[in-house]
Amino acid sequence: ILCKIYDEVILPKGVIEEFGSINIDCCKIKNFESPLINVLMRDLNLGRGESEVITFAYENKLRALIDDLKARKIAQQLGLVISGSIGVLLKAEKAGFIKSAYDKAVELKDKGFHVSKDIIDAISKSSPS
């Protein structure tokens, strides 16, 4: 779904180190350093993956795909345009790549992905199921 929505998805190496290798055609792994990464990790207690995503998006004026709530708030405070897994599902539904963002969100929740009841309820009102 990601490759249908985005031409290219850049994954900082820290994300791969946290979650393991990803085999998606449109994903490119980037290794980079910036003092901001260490500030976000040390002073704001973010993980390396989230810190690298925020830093890369901030320094390159790109949209950031982030699910972690604390990281999302920090990214928003930095003025970043952000989206997350649920946003990707909603875009995929709107573009006709999936039938129901609601069904996919429930599937993610059933697999252990944290999605609040409020978000599930909001999606259920806007998504065919």
PDB file of C-alpha atoms in Angstrom:
ATOM      1  CA  ILE A   1       0.000   0.000   0.000  1.00  0.00           C
ATOM      2  CA  LEU A   2       2.818   2.423   0.841  1.00  0.00           C
ATOM      3  CA  CYS A   3       4.292   2.192  -2.651  1.00  0.00           C
ATOM      4  CA  LYS A   4       0.907   2.849  -4.236  1.00  0.00           C
ATOM      5  CA  ILE A   5       0.468   6.012  -2.183  1.00  0.00           C
ATOM      6  CA  TYR A   6       4.057   7.303  -2.095  1.00  0.00           C
ATOM      7  CA  ASP A   7       6.634   7.104  -4.886  1.00  0.00           C
ATOM      8  CA  GLU A   8       9.437   6.834  -2.365  1.00  0.00           C
ATOM      9  CA  VAL A   9       9.558   6.114   1.365  1.00  0.00           C
ATOM     10  CA  ILE A  10      12.823   6.949   3.099  1.00  0.00           C
ATOM     11  CA  LEU A  11      13.616   4.933   6.207  1.00  0.00           C
ATOM     12  CA  PRO A  12      16.409   6.132   8.440  1.00  0.00           C
ATOM     13  CA  LYS A  13      18.770   3.342   9.415  1.00  0.00           C
ATOM     14  CA  GLY A  14      17.698   3.695  13.072  1.00  0.00           C
ATOM     15  CA  VAL A  15      14.196   2.487  12.166  1.00  0.00           C
ATOM     16  CA  ILE A  16      15.635  -0.624  10.523  1.00  0.00           C
ATOM     17  CA  GLU A  17      17.842  -1.251  13.570  1.00  0.00           C
ATOM     18  CA  GLU A  18      14.769  -1.066  15.845  1.00  0.00           C
ATOM     19  CA  PHE A  19      12.329  -3.083  13.755  1.00  0.00           C
ATOM     20  CA  GLY A  20      14.412  -5.240  11.423  1.00  0.00           C
ATOM     21  CA  SER A  21      14.841  -5.260   7.678  1.00  0.00           C
ATOM     22  CA  ILE A  22      11.989  -4.242   5.415  1.00  0.00           C
ATOM     23  CA  ASN A  23      11.556  -5.537   1.896  1.00  0.00           C
ATOM     24  CA  ILE A  24       9.373  -2.949   0.159  1.00  0.00           C
ATOM     25  CA  ASP A  25      10.311  -1.774  -3.325  1.00  0.00           C
ATOM     26  CA  CYS A  26       9.711   1.955  -2.791  1.00  0.00           C
ATOM     27  CA  CYS A  27      11.623   2.084   0.529  1.00  0.00           C
ATOM     28  CA  LYS A  28      15.122   3.469   0.596  1.00  0.00           C
ATOM     29  CA  ILE A  29      17.288   3.167   3.703  1.00  0.00           C
ATOM     30  CA  LYS A  30      19.244   6.309   4.597  1.00  0.00           C
ATOM     31  CA  ASN A  31      22.130   6.544   7.005  1.00  0.00           C
ATOM     32  CA  PHE A  32      22.688  10.070   8.266  1.00  0.00           C
ATOM     33  CA  GLU A  33      23.788  11.938  11.363  1.00  0.00           C
ATOM     34  CA  SER A  34      22.679  15.202  12.877  1.00  0.00           C
ATOM     35  CA  PRO A  35      23.079  16.796  16.309  1.00  0.00           C
ATOM     36  CA  LEU A  36      19.264  17.018  16.500  1.00  0.00           C
ATOM     37  CA  ILE A  37      19.021  13.205  16.709  1.00  0.00           C
ATOM     38  CA  ASN A  38      20.995  13.185  19.946  1.00  0.00           C
ATOM     39  CA  VAL A  39      19.002  16.119  21.376  1.00  0.00           C
ATOM     40  CA  LEU A  40      15.708  14.316  20.710  1.00  0.00           C
ATOM     41  CA  MET A  41      17.042  11.097  22.236  1.00  0.00           C
ATOM     42  CA  ARG A  42      18.778  12.617  25.249  1.00  0.00           C
ATOM     43  CA  ASP A  43      16.569  15.580  26.151  1.00  0.00           C
ATOM     44  CA  LEU A  44      13.156  14.338  25.012  1.00  0.00           C
ATOM     45  CA  ASN A  45      13.693  10.607  25.589  1.00  0.00           C
ATOM     46  CA  LEU A  46      12.670   9.477  22.109  1.00  0.00           C
ATOM     47  CA  GLY A  47      13.984   6.285  20.574  1.00  0.00           C
ATOM     48  CA  ARG A  48      16.617   6.392  17.877  1.00  0.00           C
ATOM     49  CA  GLY A  49      14.167   5.476  15.103  1.00  0.00           C
ATOM     50  CA  GLU A  50      11.664   8.203  15.968  1.00  0.00           C
ATOM     51  CA  SER A  51      14.484  10.725  16.463  1.00  0.00           C
ATOM     52  CA  GLU A  52      15.952   9.948  13.044  1.00  0.00           C
ATOM     53  CA  VAL A  53      12.552  10.124  11.313  1.00  0.00           C
ATOM     54  CA  ILE A  54      11.765  13.502  12.874  1.00  0.00           C
ATOM     55  CA  THR A  55      15.247  14.876  12.176  1.00  0.00           C
ATOM     56  CA  PHE A  56      15.337  13.686   8.566  1.00  0.00           C
ATOM     57  CA  ALA A  57      11.863  15.079   7.864  1.00  0.00           C
ATOM     58  CA  TYR A  58      12.681  18.366   9.608  1.00  0.00           C
ATOM     59  CA  GLU A  59      16.009  18.917   7.856  1.00  0.00           C
ATOM     60  CA  ASN A  60      14.649  17.941   4.433  1.00  0.00           C
ATOM     61  CA  LYS A  61      11.178  19.508   4.733  1.00  0.00           C
ATOM     62  CA  LEU A  62       9.408  16.175   4.231  1.00  0.00           C
ATOM     63  CA  ARG A  63       6.250  14.565   5.609  1.00  0.00           C
ATOM     64  CA  ALA A  64       6.937  12.191   8.501  1.00  0.00           C
ATOM     65  CA  LEU A  65       5.118   8.897   9.007  1.00  0.00           C
ATOM     66  CA  ILE A  66       5.024   8.387  12.780  1.00  0.00           C
ATOM     67  CA  ASP A  67       2.697   6.394  15.010  1.00  0.00           C
ATOM     68  CA  ASP A  68       4.267   6.981  18.437  1.00  0.00           C
ATOM     69  CA  LEU A  69       2.130   9.609  20.195  1.00  0.00           C
ATOM     70  CA  LYS A  70       4.989  11.372  21.993  1.00  0.00           C
ATOM     71  CA  ALA A  71       7.028  11.520  18.775  1.00  0.00           C
ATOM     72  CA  ARG A  72       3.989  12.838  16.858  1.00  0.00           C
ATOM     73  CA  LYS A  73       3.550  15.675  19.366  1.00  0.00           C
ATOM     74  CA  ILE A  74       7.213  16.640  19.110  1.00  0.00           C
ATOM     75  CA  ALA A  75       7.090  16.499  15.302  1.00  0.00           C
ATOM     76  CA  GLN A  76       4.018  18.745  15.303  1.00  0.00           C
ATOM     77  CA  GLN A  77       5.762  21.213  17.626  1.00  0.00           C
ATOM     78  CA  LEU A  78       8.581  21.364  15.068  1.00  0.00           C
ATOM     79  CA  GLY A  79       6.024  22.209  12.387  1.00  0.00           C
ATOM     80  CA  LEU A  80       6.240  18.908  10.523  1.00  0.00           C
ATOM     81  CA  VAL A  81       3.422  17.527   8.424  1.00  0.00           C
ATOM     82  CA  ILE A  82       2.812  14.079   9.847  1.00  0.00           C
ATOM     83  CA  SER A  83       0.752  11.028   9.137  1.00  0.00           C
ATOM     84  CA  GLY A  84       0.652   7.564  10.606  1.00  0.00           C
ATOM     85  CA  SER A  85      -0.553   4.086   9.803  1.00  0.00           C
ATOM     86  CA  ILE A  86      -4.211   5.049  10.139  1.00  0.00           C
ATOM     87  CA  GLY A  87      -3.706   8.055   7.859  1.00  0.00           C
ATOM     88  CA  VAL A  88      -2.080   5.777   5.289  1.00  0.00           C
ATOM     89  CA  LEU A  89      -5.056   3.400   5.496  1.00  0.00           C
ATOM     90  CA  LEU A  90      -7.509   6.273   5.017  1.00  0.00           C
ATOM     91  CA  LYS A  91      -5.574   7.509   1.966  1.00  0.00           C
ATOM     92  CA  ALA A  92      -5.472   3.969   0.586  1.00  0.00           C
ATOM     93  CA  GLU A  93      -9.231   3.611   0.989  1.00  0.00           C
ATOM     94  CA  LYS A  94      -9.908   6.985  -0.616  1.00  0.00           C
ATOM     95  CA  ALA A  95      -7.667   6.049  -3.568  1.00  0.00           C
ATOM     96  CA  GLY A  96      -9.419   2.678  -3.935  1.00  0.00           C
ATOM     97  CA  PHE A  97      -6.381   0.558  -2.998  1.00  0.00           C
ATOM     98  CA  ILE A  98      -8.226  -1.075  -0.092  1.00  0.00           C
ATOM     99  CA  LYS A  99     -11.923  -1.604   0.499  1.00  0.00           C
ATOM    100  CA  SER A 100     -12.113  -0.465   4.118  1.00  0.00           C
ATOM    101  CA  ALA A 101      -9.669   1.471   6.316  1.00  0.00           C
ATOM    102  CA  TYR A 102     -11.836   0.467   9.272  1.00  0.00           C
ATOM    103  CA  ASP A 103     -11.417  -3.257   8.586  1.00  0.00           C
ATOM    104  CA  LYS A 104      -7.640  -2.862   8.188  1.00  0.00           C
ATOM    105  CA  ALA A 105      -7.410  -0.763  11.388  1.00  0.00           C
ATOM    106  CA  VAL A 106      -9.303  -3.442  13.341  1.00  0.00           C
ATOM    107  CA  GLU A 107      -6.993  -6.064  11.821  1.00  0.00           C
ATOM    108  CA  LEU A 108      -3.948  -4.054  12.997  1.00  0.00           C
ATOM    109  CA  LYS A 109      -5.471  -3.676  16.470  1.00  0.00           C
ATOM    110  CA  ASP A 110      -6.117  -7.429  16.635  1.00  0.00           C
ATOM    111  CA  LYS A 111      -2.428  -8.008  15.838  1.00  0.00           C
ATOM    112  CA  GLY A 112      -1.339  -5.825  18.785  1.00  0.00           C
ATOM    113  CA  PHE A 113      -0.995  -2.402  17.138  1.00  0.00           C
ATOM    114  CA  HIS A 114      -2.249   0.273  19.535  1.00  0.00           C
ATOM    115  CA  VAL A 115      -5.238   2.084  18.080  1.00  0.00           C
ATOM    116  CA  SER A 116      -7.544   3.909  20.469  1.00  0.00           C
ATOM    117  CA  LYS A 117     -11.260   3.165  20.600  1.00  0.00           C
ATOM    118  CA  ASP A 118     -11.945   6.796  19.644  1.00  0.00           C
ATOM    119  CA  ILE A 119      -9.921   6.435  16.440  1.00  0.00           C
ATOM    120  CA  ILE A 120     -11.582   3.111  15.581  1.00  0.00           C
ATOM    121  CA  ASP A 121     -14.998   4.710  16.192  1.00  0.00           C
ATOM    122  CA  ALA A 122     -14.125   7.735  14.028  1.00  0.00           C
ATOM    123  CA  ILE A 123     -12.927   5.508  11.196  1.00  0.00           C
ATOM    124  CA  SER A 124     -16.053   3.335  11.421  1.00  0.00           C
ATOM    125  CA  LYS A 125     -18.223   6.401  10.763  1.00  0.00           C
ATOM    126  CA  SER A 126     -16.340   7.371   7.605  1.00  0.00           C
ATOM    127  CA  SER A 127     -15.365   3.997   6.200  1.00  0.00           C
ATOM    128  CA  PRO A 128     -17.487   1.359   4.477  1.00  0.00           C
ATOM    129  CA  SER A 129     -17.181  -2.076   6.085  1.00  0.00           C
TER     130      SER A 129
END
